[in-house]
Amino acid sequence: DAGITQSPRHKVTETGTPVTLRCHQTENHRYMYWYRQDPGHGLRLIHYSYGVKDTDKGEVSDGYSVSRSKTEDFLLTLESATSSQTSVYFCAISEYADNEQFFGPGTRLTVL
Amino acid sequence: GENVEQHPSTLSVQEGDSAVIKCTYSDSASNYFPWYKQELGKGPQLIIDIRSNVGEKKDQRIAVTLNKTAKHFSLHITETQPEDSAVYFCAASLTGGTSCGKLTFGQGTILTVHP
């Protein structure tokens, strides 16, 4: 398995609080992605990174921000969590843009 | 942007039968089509992929076909086994240039293989 970990694995928080999810990789892959998974929607891209400090928006980026200060870590921040952000969040990594993406184990986030 | 539709949403088969899952995409420029399998409580895992310069690709019991003209691609699983039970996702992407490998996923198919 590709060396990807996500933390925390589960989190329950209240509306309006800030939340940060962490993705850590040991593969030294250039590309990193954050997806959310909701029933009936498959996986939707939130933000992605194509290098240290290089990030861009995906399909559903509103309400989320990201940062990548080093190759191995990609952080996803919900500045003020809302109930609509209750979801399972997956991080993925890829060595090249047109190669296989390897997914982490996911973080289940519940916003009450 | 790209839109990927996947059917059926659920599929139930008997062990040993074949299973077929179909996807259509909207952006004719898409050129990379992976299929992922997701088991309960885990992240998706790539099982097979196909690029636009190829019409069909096979890997043991799994095959994928691509029709670029019609903009659809399909996953075929033969001789299904109970361990094939999972959620399957198709995806489409435009690779090359500054695309950065952004995947657009279908909605998923829950495959159940009955012993």
Coordinates of N, CA and C in Angstrom, one line a residue:
Chain A
D1 N 0.8 -1.2 0.0 CA 0.0 0.0 0.0 C 0.9 1.3 0.0
A2 N 0.4 2.2 -0.8 CA 1.1 3.5 -0.8 C 1.1 4.1 0.6
G3 N 2.2 4.8 1.0 CA 2.3 5.3 2.3 C 1.5 6.6 2.5
I4 N 0.3 6.5 2.7 CA -0.6 7.7 3.0 C -1.3 7.5 4.3
T5 N -1.3 8.5 5.1 CA -2.0 8.5 6.4 C -2.9 9.7 6.4
Q6 N -4.0 9.6 7.1 CA -4.9 10.8 7.3 C -5.2 10.9 8.8
S7 N -5.2 12.1 9.2 CA -5.6 12.3 10.7 C -6.4 13.6 10.8
P8 N -7.4 13.5 11.7 CA -7.8 12.3 12.5 C -8.6 11.4 11.5
R9 N -8.9 10.2 12.0 CA -9.7 9.3 11.2 C -11.2 9.6 11.4
H10 N -11.5 10.1 12.5 CA -12.9 10.4 12.9 C -12.9 11.7 13.6
K11 N -13.9 12.6 13.3 CA -14.0 13.8 14.1 C -15.5 14.3 14.1
V12 N -15.9 14.7 15.3 CA -17.2 15.3 15.5 C -17.0 16.7 16.0
T13 N -17.6 17.7 15.3 CA -17.4 19.1 15.7 C -18.7 19.8 15.6
E14 N -18.7 21.1 16.1 CA -19.9 21.9 16.0 C -19.8 22.9 14.9
T15 N -21.0 23.3 14.5 CA -21.1 24.3 13.5 C -20.4 25.6 13.9
G16 N -19.6 26.1 13.0 CA -18.9 27.4 13.3 C -17.5 27.2 13.7
T17 N -17.1 26.0 14.1 CA -15.7 25.8 14.6 C -14.8 25.5 13.4
P18 N -13.5 25.9 13.6 CA -12.5 25.6 12.5 C -12.0 24.1 12.7
V19 N -11.8 23.5 11.5 CA -11.3 22.1 11.5 C -10.2 22.0 10.5
T20 N -9.1 21.3 10.9 CA -8.0 21.0 10.0 C -7.8 19.5 9.9
L21 N -7.8 19.0 8.6 CA -7.5 17.6 8.4 C -6.1 17.5 7.7
R22 N -5.4 16.5 8.1 CA -4.1 16.3 7.6 C -3.9 15.1 6.8
C23 N -3.1 15.2 5.7 CA -2.8 14.1 4.9 C -1.2 14.1 4.8
H24 N -0.7 12.9 5.1 CA 0.8 12.7 5.2 C 1.2 11.6 4.3
Q25 N 2.2 11.8 3.4 CA 2.7 10.7 2.5 C 4.1 10.5 2.7
T26 N 4.5 9.3 2.5 CA 6.0 9.0 2.6 C 6.5 8.5 1.2
E27 N 5.8 8.8 0.1 CA 6.1 8.4 -1.2 C 6.9 9.5 -2.0
N28 N 6.9 10.7 -1.5 CA 7.6 11.8 -2.2 C 6.9 12.1 -3.5
H29 N 5.6 11.8 -3.6 CA 4.8 12.1 -4.8 C 4.5 13.6 -4.9
R30 N 4.6 14.1 -6.2 CA 4.4 15.5 -6.4 C 2.9 16.0 -6.2
Y31 N 2.0 15.2 -6.7 CA 0.6 15.6 -6.7 C -0.2 15.1 -5.5
M32 N -1.0 16.0 -4.9 CA -1.8 15.6 -3.8 C -3.2 16.2 -4.0
Y33 N -4.2 15.4 -3.5 CA -5.6 15.8 -3.8 C -6.5 15.6 -2.5
W34 N -7.5 16.5 -2.4 CA -8.5 16.3 -1.4 C -9.8 16.1 -2.1
Y35 N -10.5 15.0 -1.7 CA -11.9 14.7 -2.2 C -12.8 14.6 -1.1
R36 N -14.1 14.8 -1.3 CA -15.1 14.5 -0.4 C -16.0 13.4 -1.0
Q37 N -16.5 12.5 -0.2 CA -17.4 11.5 -0.7 C -18.8 11.5 0.0
D38 N -19.8 11.7 -0.8 CA -21.2 11.8 -0.3 C -22.0 10.8 -1.1
P39 N -23.0 10.2 -0.4 CA -23.9 9.3 -1.1 C -24.6 9.9 -2.4
G40 N -24.5 9.2 -3.5 CA -25.1 9.7 -4.7 C -24.3 10.7 -5.5
H41 N -23.1 11.0 -4.9 CA -22.2 12.0 -5.6 C -20.8 11.4 -6.0
G42 N -20.6 10.2 -5.6 CA -19.2 9.7 -5.8 C -18.2 10.5 -5.1
L43 N -17.1 10.7 -5.6 CA -16.0 11.5 -5.0 C -15.9 12.8 -5.8
R44 N -15.8 13.9 -5.1 CA -15.7 15.2 -5.7 C -14.4 15.9 -5.3
L45 N -13.7 16.5 -6.2 CA -12.4 17.1 -5.9 C -12.6 18.5 -5.2
I46 N -12.0 18.7 -4.1 CA -12.1 19.9 -3.4 C -10.9 20.9 -3.7
H47 N -9.7 20.4 -3.5 CA -8.5 21.2 -3.9 C -7.4 20.2 -4.2
Y48 N -6.4 20.7 -4.9 CA -5.3 19.8 -5.3 C -4.0 20.6 -5.2
S49 N -2.9 19.9 -5.2 CA -1.6 20.5 -5.1 C -0.7 19.9 -6.2
Y50 N 0.1 20.7 -6.9 CA 1.0 20.2 -7.9 C 2.5 20.5 -7.5
G51 N 2.7 20.8 -6.2 CA 4.0 21.0 -5.7 C 3.9 21.8 -4.4
V52 N 5.1 21.9 -3.7 CA 5.1 22.7 -2.5 C 4.6 24.1 -2.8
K53 N 3.7 24.6 -2.0 CA 3.1 25.9 -2.1 C 2.3 26.1 -3.4
D54 N 2.1 25.1 -4.2 CA 1.3 25.2 -5.4 C 0.0 24.5 -5.3
T55 N -1.1 25.2 -5.2 CA -2.4 24.6 -5.0 C -3.4 25.3 -5.9
D56 N -4.5 24.6 -6.1 CA -5.6 25.2 -6.9 C -6.9 24.5 -6.5
K57 N -8.0 25.2 -7.0 CA -9.3 24.8 -6.6 C -9.8 23.6 -7.5
G58 N -10.7 22.8 -6.8 CA -11.3 21.8 -7.6 C -12.8 22.1 -7.8
E59 N -13.6 21.1 -7.9 CA -15.0 21.3 -8.2 C -15.9 21.9 -7.1
V60 N -15.5 21.5 -5.8 CA -16.3 22.0 -4.7 C -15.5 22.6 -3.6
S61 N -14.8 23.7 -4.0 CA -13.8 24.3 -3.1 C -14.4 25.4 -2.1
D62 N -15.6 25.8 -2.3 CA -16.2 26.8 -1.4 C -16.2 26.4 0.0
G63 N -15.7 27.2 0.9 CA -15.7 26.8 2.4 C -14.5 26.1 2.8
Y64 N -13.6 25.8 1.9 CA -12.4 25.0 2.2 C -11.1 25.8 1.7
S65 N -10.0 25.6 2.5 CA -8.7 26.1 2.1 C -7.7 25.0 2.3
V66 N -6.6 25.1 1.6 CA -5.5 24.1 1.8 C -4.2 24.8 1.9
S67 N -3.2 24.0 2.4 CA -1.8 24.5 2.4 C -0.9 23.3 2.3
R68 N 0.2 23.5 1.6 CA 1.2 22.5 1.5 C 2.6 23.2 1.6
S69 N 3.1 23.1 2.8 CA 4.4 23.8 3.1 C 5.6 22.8 2.9
K70 N 5.3 21.5 2.8 CA 6.4 20.5 2.5 C 5.8 19.4 1.7
T71 N 6.6 18.7 1.0 CA 6.1 17.7 0.0 C 5.2 16.7 0.7
E72 N 5.5 16.3 1.9 CA 4.8 15.2 2.5 C 3.4 15.5 3.1
D73 N 3.2 16.8 3.4 CA 1.9 17.1 4.1 C 1.0 18.0 3.3
F74 N -0.3 17.7 3.3 CA -1.3 18.5 2.6 C -2.4 18.7 3.6
L75 N -2.7 19.9 4.0 CA -3.7 20.2 5.0 C -4.9 20.8 4.4
L76 N -6.1 20.3 4.8 CA -7.4 20.8 4.4 C -8.0 21.5 5.6
T77 N -8.4 22.8 5.5 CA -9.0 23.5 6.5 C -10.4 24.0 6.2
L78 N -11.3 23.7 7.1 CA -12.7 24.3 7.1 C -12.6 25.4 8.1
E79 N -12.7 26.6 7.6 CA -12.5 27.8 8.5 C -13.6 27.9 9.5
S80 N -14.9 27.6 9.0 CA -16.0 27.7 9.9 C -17.0 26.6 9.4
A81 N -16.9 25.4 10.1 CA -17.6 24.2 9.6 C -19.1 24.4 9.6
T82 N -19.7 23.8 8.6 CA -21.2 23.8 8.5 C -21.7 22.4 8.3
S83 N -22.9 22.2 8.6 CA -23.5 20.8 8.5 C -23.4 20.2 7.1
S84 N -23.4 21.0 6.1 CA -23.2 20.5 4.7 C -21.8 20.0 4.5
Q85 N -20.9 20.2 5.4 CA -19.6 19.7 5.2 C -19.4 18.4 5.9
T86 N -20.4 17.9 6.5 CA -20.4 16.5 7.0 C -20.2 15.5 5.9
S87 N -19.1 14.8 5.9 CA -18.8 13.9 4.8 C -17.6 13.0 5.2
V88 N -17.2 12.2 4.2 CA -16.0 11.4 4.4 C -15.0 12.1 3.4
Y89 N -13.8 12.4 4.0 CA -12.8 13.1 3.2 C -11.6 12.2 2.9
F90 N -11.3 12.1 1.6 CA -10.1 11.3 1.2 C -9.0 12.2 0.6
C91 N -7.8 11.8 1.0 CA -6.7 12.4 0.4 C -6.1 11.4 -0.7
A92 N -5.6 11.9 -1.8 CA -4.9 11.0 -2.7 C -3.6 11.6 -3.2
I93 N -2.7 10.7 -3.6 CA -1.4 11.2 -4.1 C -1.1 10.6 -5.5
S94 N -0.3 11.2 -6.3 CA 0.1 10.7 -7.6 C 1.5 11.2 -7.9
E95 N 2.2 10.3 -8.5 CA 3.6 10.7 -8.8 C 3.6 11.6 -10.1
Y96 N 2.8 11.3 -11.0 CA 2.6 12.1 -12.2 C 1.2 12.5 -12.4
A97 N 0.9 13.5 -13.2 CA -0.5 14.0 -13.3 C -1.3 13.0 -14.0
D98 N -0.8 12.2 -14.9 CA -1.6 11.2 -15.7 C -1.4 9.8 -15.2
N99 N -1.1 9.7 -14.0 CA -0.8 8.3 -13.4 C -1.9 8.0 -12.3
E100 N -1.8 6.8 -11.9 CA -2.7 6.3 -10.8 C -2.7 7.2 -9.6
Q101 N -3.9 7.4 -9.1 CA -3.9 8.1 -7.8 C -4.1 7.1 -6.7
F102 N -3.4 7.2 -5.6 CA -3.5 6.3 -4.5 C -4.2 7.1 -3.4
F103 N -5.2 6.4 -2.8 CA -6.0 7.0 -1.8 C -5.7 6.6 -0.4
G104 N -5.9 7.6 0.5 CA -5.7 7.3 1.9 C -6.9 6.6 2.5
P105 N -6.9 6.3 3.8 CA -8.0 5.6 4.4 C -9.3 6.4 4.7
G106 N -9.2 7.7 4.6 CA -10.3 8.6 4.8 C -10.5 9.1 6.2
T107 N -11.2 10.3 6.3 CA -11.5 10.9 7.6 C -13.0 11.1 7.6
R108 N -13.7 10.6 8.6 CA -15.2 10.8 8.7 C -15.4 12.0 9.5
L109 N -15.9 13.1 9.0 CA -16.2 14.3 9.7 C -17.7 14.5 9.9
T110 N -18.1 14.8 11.1 CA -19.5 15.1 11.4 C -19.6 16.5 12.0
V111 N -20.4 17.3 11.4 CA -20.6 18.7 11.9 C -22.0 18.8 12.4
L112 N -22.1 19.0 13.7 CA -23.4 19.0 14.4 C -24.0 20.5 14.4
Chain B
G1 N -17.4 22.1 -17.2 CA -16.5 21.0 -16.8 C -17.0 19.7 -17.2
E2 N -16.2 18.7 -16.9 CA -16.6 17.3 -17.2 C -17.7 16.8 -16.3
N3 N -18.6 15.9 -16.9 CA -19.6 15.3 -16.1 C -19.6 13.8 -16.5
V4 N -19.6 13.0 -15.5 CA -19.6 11.5 -15.7 C -20.8 10.9 -15.0
E5 N -21.6 10.2 -15.9 CA -22.7 9.4 -15.4 C -22.5 8.0 -15.3
Q6 N -22.9 7.3 -14.3 CA -22.6 5.9 -14.1 C -23.9 5.1 -13.8
H7 N -24.0 3.9 -14.5 CA -25.2 3.1 -14.3 C -24.8 1.6 -14.3
P8 N -25.4 0.7 -13.6 CA -26.5 1.1 -12.7 C -26.0 1.5 -11.3
S9 N -26.8 2.0 -10.4 CA -26.4 2.4 -9.1 C -26.2 1.2 -8.2
T10 N -26.9 0.1 -8.4 CA -26.8 -1.2 -7.7 C -26.9 -2.3 -8.7
L11 N -26.1 -3.4 -8.5 CA -26.1 -4.5 -9.3 C -25.9 -5.8 -8.5
S12 N -26.8 -6.7 -8.7 CA -26.7 -7.9 -7.9 C -26.6 -9.1 -8.9
V13 N -25.6 -10.0 -8.7 CA -25.4 -11.1 -9.6 C -25.1 -12.3 -8.8
Q14 N -25.2 -13.5 -9.4 CA -24.9 -14.8 -8.8 C -23.4 -15.0 -9.1
E15 N -22.8 -15.7 -8.1 CA -21.3 -16.1 -8.3 C -21.2 -16.8 -9.6
G16 N -20.1 -16.4 -10.4 CA -19.9 -17.0 -11.6 C -20.4 -16.3 -12.8
D17 N -21.4 -15.4 -12.6 CA -22.0 -14.6 -13.6 C -21.1 -13.5 -14.0
S18 N -21.4 -12.8 -15.1 CA -20.6 -11.6 -15.4 C -21.4 -10.3 -14.9
A19 N -20.6 -9.3 -14.7 CA -21.2 -8.0 -14.3 C -20.6 -6.9 -15.2
V20 N -21.5 -6.0 -15.6 CA -21.1 -4.9 -16.5 C -21.6 -3.6 -15.9
I21 N -20.7 -2.6 -15.8 CA -21.0 -1.3 -15.3 C -20.7 -0.3 -16.4
K22 N -21.6 0.7 -16.7 CA -21.4 1.6 -17.8 C -21.3 3.0 -17.3
C23 N -20.4 3.8 -18.0 CA -20.2 5.2 -17.7 C -20.2 6.0 -19.0
T24 N -20.8 7.2 -19.0 CA -20.7 8.2 -20.1 C -20.0 9.4 -19.6
Y25 N -19.3 10.1 -20.4 CA -18.7 11.4 -20.1 C -19.0 12.4 -21.1
S26 N -18.9 13.7 -20.7 CA -19.3 14.8 -21.5 C -18.2 15.5 -22.3
D27 N -17.0 15.5 -21.7 CA -15.9 16.3 -22.4 C -15.2 15.4 -23.3
S28 N -15.3 15.7 -24.6 CA -14.6 14.9 -25.6 C -13.1 14.9 -25.5
A29 N -12.6 15.9 -24.8 CA -11.1 16.0 -24.6 C -10.6 15.1 -23.6
S30 N -11.4 14.5 -22.7 CA -10.9 13.6 -21.7 C -10.2 12.4 -22.4
N31 N -9.1 12.0 -21.8 CA -8.3 10.9 -22.4 C -7.8 9.9 -21.5
Y32 N -8.2 9.9 -20.2 CA -7.8 8.9 -19.2 C -9.0 8.5 -18.4
F33 N -9.2 7.1 -18.3 CA -10.4 6.6 -17.7 C -10.1 5.5 -16.8
P34 N -10.0 5.8 -15.5 CA -9.7 4.7 -14.5 C -10.9 4.2 -13.9
W35 N -10.8 3.0 -13.4 CA -11.9 2.4 -12.6 C -11.3 2.1 -11.2
Y36 N -12.1 2.4 -10.1 CA -11.7 2.2 -8.8 C -12.7 1.3 -8.1
K37 N -12.1 0.4 -7.2 CA -13.0 -0.4 -6.3 C -12.8 0.0 -4.9
Q38 N -13.9 0.2 -4.2 CA -13.9 0.6 -2.8 C -14.6 -0.4 -1.9
E39 N -13.8 -0.9 -1.0 CA -14.4 -1.8 0.0 C -14.8 -1.0 1.2
L40 N -15.6 -1.6 2.0 CA -16.2 -0.9 3.1 C -15.2 -0.4 4.1
G41 N -15.2 0.9 4.4 CA -14.3 1.5 5.3 C -12.9 1.8 4.8
K42 N -12.7 1.6 3.5 CA -11.4 1.9 2.9 C -11.5 2.9 1.8
G43 N -10.3 3.4 1.4 CA -10.2 4.3 0.3 C -10.3 3.5 -1.0
P44 N -10.7 4.2 -2.1 CA -10.8 3.6 -3.4 C -9.4 3.1 -3.9
Q45 N -9.4 2.0 -4.6 CA -8.2 1.4 -5.1 C -8.3 1.2 -6.6
L46 N -7.4 1.6 -7.4 CA -7.4 1.4 -8.8 C -7.4 -0.1 -9.2
I47 N -8.3 -0.5 -10.1 CA -8.3 -1.9 -10.6 C -7.9 -2.0 -12.0
I48 N -8.2 -1.0 -12.8 CA -7.9 -1.0 -14.2 C -8.1 0.4 -14.8
D49 N -7.3 0.8 -15.8 CA -7.5 2.1 -16.4 C -7.3 1.9 -17.9
I50 N -7.8 2.9 -18.7 CA -7.6 2.9 -20.1 C -7.4 4.3 -20.6
R51 N -6.6 4.4 -21.6 CA -6.3 5.7 -22.2 C -7.0 5.8 -23.6
S52 N -7.2 7.0 -24.1 CA -8.0 7.2 -25.3 C -7.4 6.6 -26.6
N53 N -6.2 6.2 -26.6 CA -5.6 5.6 -27.8 C -5.8 4.1 -27.8
V54 N -6.6 3.6 -26.9 CA -6.8 2.1 -26.8 C -8.3 1.9 -26.7
G55 N -8.8 0.9 -27.4 CA -10.3 0.6 -27.3 C -10.7 -0.4 -26.3
E56 N -9.7 -1.3 -25.9 CA -10.1 -2.3 -24.9 C -8.8 -2.7 -24.1
K57 N -9.0 -3.0 -22.9 CA -7.9 -3.5 -22.1 C -8.4 -4.5 -21.1
K58 N -7.5 -5.6 -20.9 CA -7.9 -6.7 -20.1 C -6.9 -7.0 -19.1
D59 N -7.4 -7.4 -17.9 CA -6.5 -7.9 -16.8 C -7.2 -9.0 -16.1
Q60 N -6.9 -10.2 -16.5 CA -7.5 -11.4 -15.9 C -9.0 -11.4 -16.1
R61 N -9.7 -11.3 -15.0 CA -11.2 -11.3 -15.1 C -11.8 -10.0 -15.4
I62 N -11.0 -9.0 -15.4 CA -11.5 -7.6 -15.6 C -11.1 -7.0 -16.9
A63 N -12.1 -6.4 -17.6 CA -11.8 -5.7 -18.8 C -12.5 -4.4 -18.9
V64 N -12.0 -3.5 -19.6 CA -12.6 -2.1 -19.8 C -12.6 -1.9 -21.3
T65 N -13.7 -1.3 -21.8 CA -13.9 -1.0 -23.2 C -14.2 0.5 -23.3
L66 N -13.7 1.2 -24.3 CA -13.9 2.6 -24.5 C -14.4 2.9 -25.9
N67 N -15.4 3.7 -26.0 CA -16.0 4.1 -27.3 C -15.9 5.6 -27.3
K68 N -14.8 6.2 -27.9 CA -14.6 7.6 -27.9 C -15.7 8.4 -28.6
T69 N -16.2 7.8 -29.7 CA -17.2 8.5 -30.5 C -18.4 8.7 -29.7
A70 N -18.9 7.6 -29.0 CA -20.1 7.7 -28.2 C -19.8 8.3 -26.8
K71 N -18.6 8.5 -26.5 CA -18.2 9.0 -25.2 C -18.7 8.1 -24.0
H72 N -18.5 6.8 -24.2 CA -18.8 5.9 -23.1 C -17.8 4.8 -22.9
F73 N -17.7 4.3 -21.7 CA -16.7 3.3 -21.4 C -17.4 2.4 -20.3
S74 N -17.0 1.1 -20.4 CA -17.6 0.1 -19.5 C -16.6 -0.8 -18.8
L75 N -17.0 -1.3 -17.7 CA -16.2 -2.2 -16.9 C -16.9 -3.6 -17.0
H76 N -16.1 -4.6 -17.3 CA -16.7 -6.0 -17.4 C -15.9 -6.9 -16.4
I77 N -16.7 -7.5 -15.6 CA -16.1 -8.5 -14.7 C -16.7 -9.9 -15.0
T78 N -15.8 -10.8 -15.3 CA -16.3 -12.2 -15.6 C -16.1 -13.1 -14.4
E79 N -16.8 -14.2 -14.4 CA -16.7 -15.2 -13.4 C -16.6 -14.5 -12.0
T80 N -17.6 -13.8 -11.7 CA -17.6 -13.0 -10.4 C -17.5 -13.9 -9.2
Q81 N -16.9 -13.4 -8.2 CA -16.7 -14.1 -6.9 C -17.2 -13.2 -5.8
P82 N -17.6 -13.7 -4.7 CA -18.1 -12.9 -3.5 C -17.1 -11.8 -3.2
E83 N -15.8 -12.0 -3.3 CA -14.9 -10.9 -2.9 C -14.9 -9.8 -3.9
D84 N -15.6 -9.9 -5.0 CA -15.8 -8.8 -6.0 C -16.8 -7.8 -5.4
S85 N -17.6 -8.2 -4.4 CA -18.6 -7.3 -3.9 C -17.9 -6.1 -3.3
A86 N -18.4 -4.9 -3.8 CA -17.8 -3.6 -3.4 C -18.5 -2.5 -4.1
V87 N -18.0 -1.3 -3.9 CA -18.5 -0.2 -4.7 C -17.5 0.1 -5.8
Y88 N -18.0 0.3 -7.0 CA -17.1 0.6 -8.1 C -17.4 2.0 -8.7
F89 N -16.3 2.7 -8.9 CA -16.4 4.0 -9.5 C -15.6 4.1 -10.8
C90 N -16.2 4.8 -11.7 CA -15.5 5.1 -12.9 C -15.1 6.6 -12.8
A91 N -14.2 7.0 -13.6 CA -13.7 8.4 -13.5 C -13.1 8.8 -14.9
A92 N -13.1 10.1 -15.1 CA -12.5 10.6 -16.4 C -11.6 11.8 -16.1
S93 N -10.6 11.9 -16.9 CA -9.6 13.0 -16.7 C -9.0 13.4 -18.0
L94 N -8.6 14.7 -18.0 CA -7.8 15.2 -19.2 C -6.4 15.2 -18.7
T95 N -5.5 14.5 -19.3 CA -4.1 14.5 -18.9 C -3.3 15.3 -19.9
G96 N -2.1 15.7 -19.4 CA -1.2 16.5 -20.3 C -1.4 17.9 -20.0
G97 N -0.4 18.7 -20.4 CA -0.5 20.2 -20.2 C -0.5 20.5 -18.7
T98 N -1.5 21.4 -18.3 CA -1.6 21.8 -17.0 C -2.8 21.2 -16.2
S99 N -3.2 20.0 -16.7 CA -4.4 19.5 -16.2 C -4.3 19.0 -14.8
C100 N -3.1 18.6 -14.4 CA -2.8 18.1 -13.0 C -3.6 16.9 -12.6
G101 N -4.1 16.1 -13.5 CA -4.7 14.9 -13.2 C -6.0 15.0 -12.4
K102 N -6.8 16.0 -12.6 CA -8.0 16.1 -11.9 C -9.0 15.1 -12.4
L103 N -9.5 14.3 -11.5 CA -10.5 13.2 -11.8 C -11.9 13.7 -11.6
T104 N -12.8 13.4 -12.5 CA -14.2 13.5 -12.3 C -14.8 12.1 -12.2
F105 N -15.5 11.8 -11.0 CA -16.0 10.5 -10.7 C -17.4 10.4 -11.1
G106 N -17.8 9.1 -11.4 CA -19.2 8.8 -11.5 C -19.8 8.6 -10.1
Q107 N -21.1 8.3 -10.0 CA -21.7 8.2 -8.7 C -21.5 6.9 -8.0
G108 N -21.0 5.9 -8.7 CA -20.7 4.7 -8.0 C -21.7 3.6 -8.3
T109 N -21.3 2.3 -8.3 CA -22.2 1.2 -8.4 C -21.9 0.2 -7.3
I110 N -22.9 -0.1 -6.5 CA -22.8 -1.2 -5.5 C -23.0 -2.5 -6.1
L111 N -21.9 -3.3 -6.2 CA -22.0 -4.6 -6.7 C -22.1 -5.7 -5.6
T112 N -23.1 -6.5 -5.7 CA -23.2 -7.6 -4.7 C -23.2 -8.9 -5.5
V113 N -22.2 -9.8 -5.1 CA -22.1 -11.1 -5.7 C -22.6 -12.1 -4.7
H114 N -23.7 -12.8 -5.0 CA -24.3 -13.8 -4.1 C -23.6 -15.2 -4.3
P115 N -23.2 -15.8 -3.2 CA -22.6 -17.2 -3.4 C -23.6 -18.2 -3.9

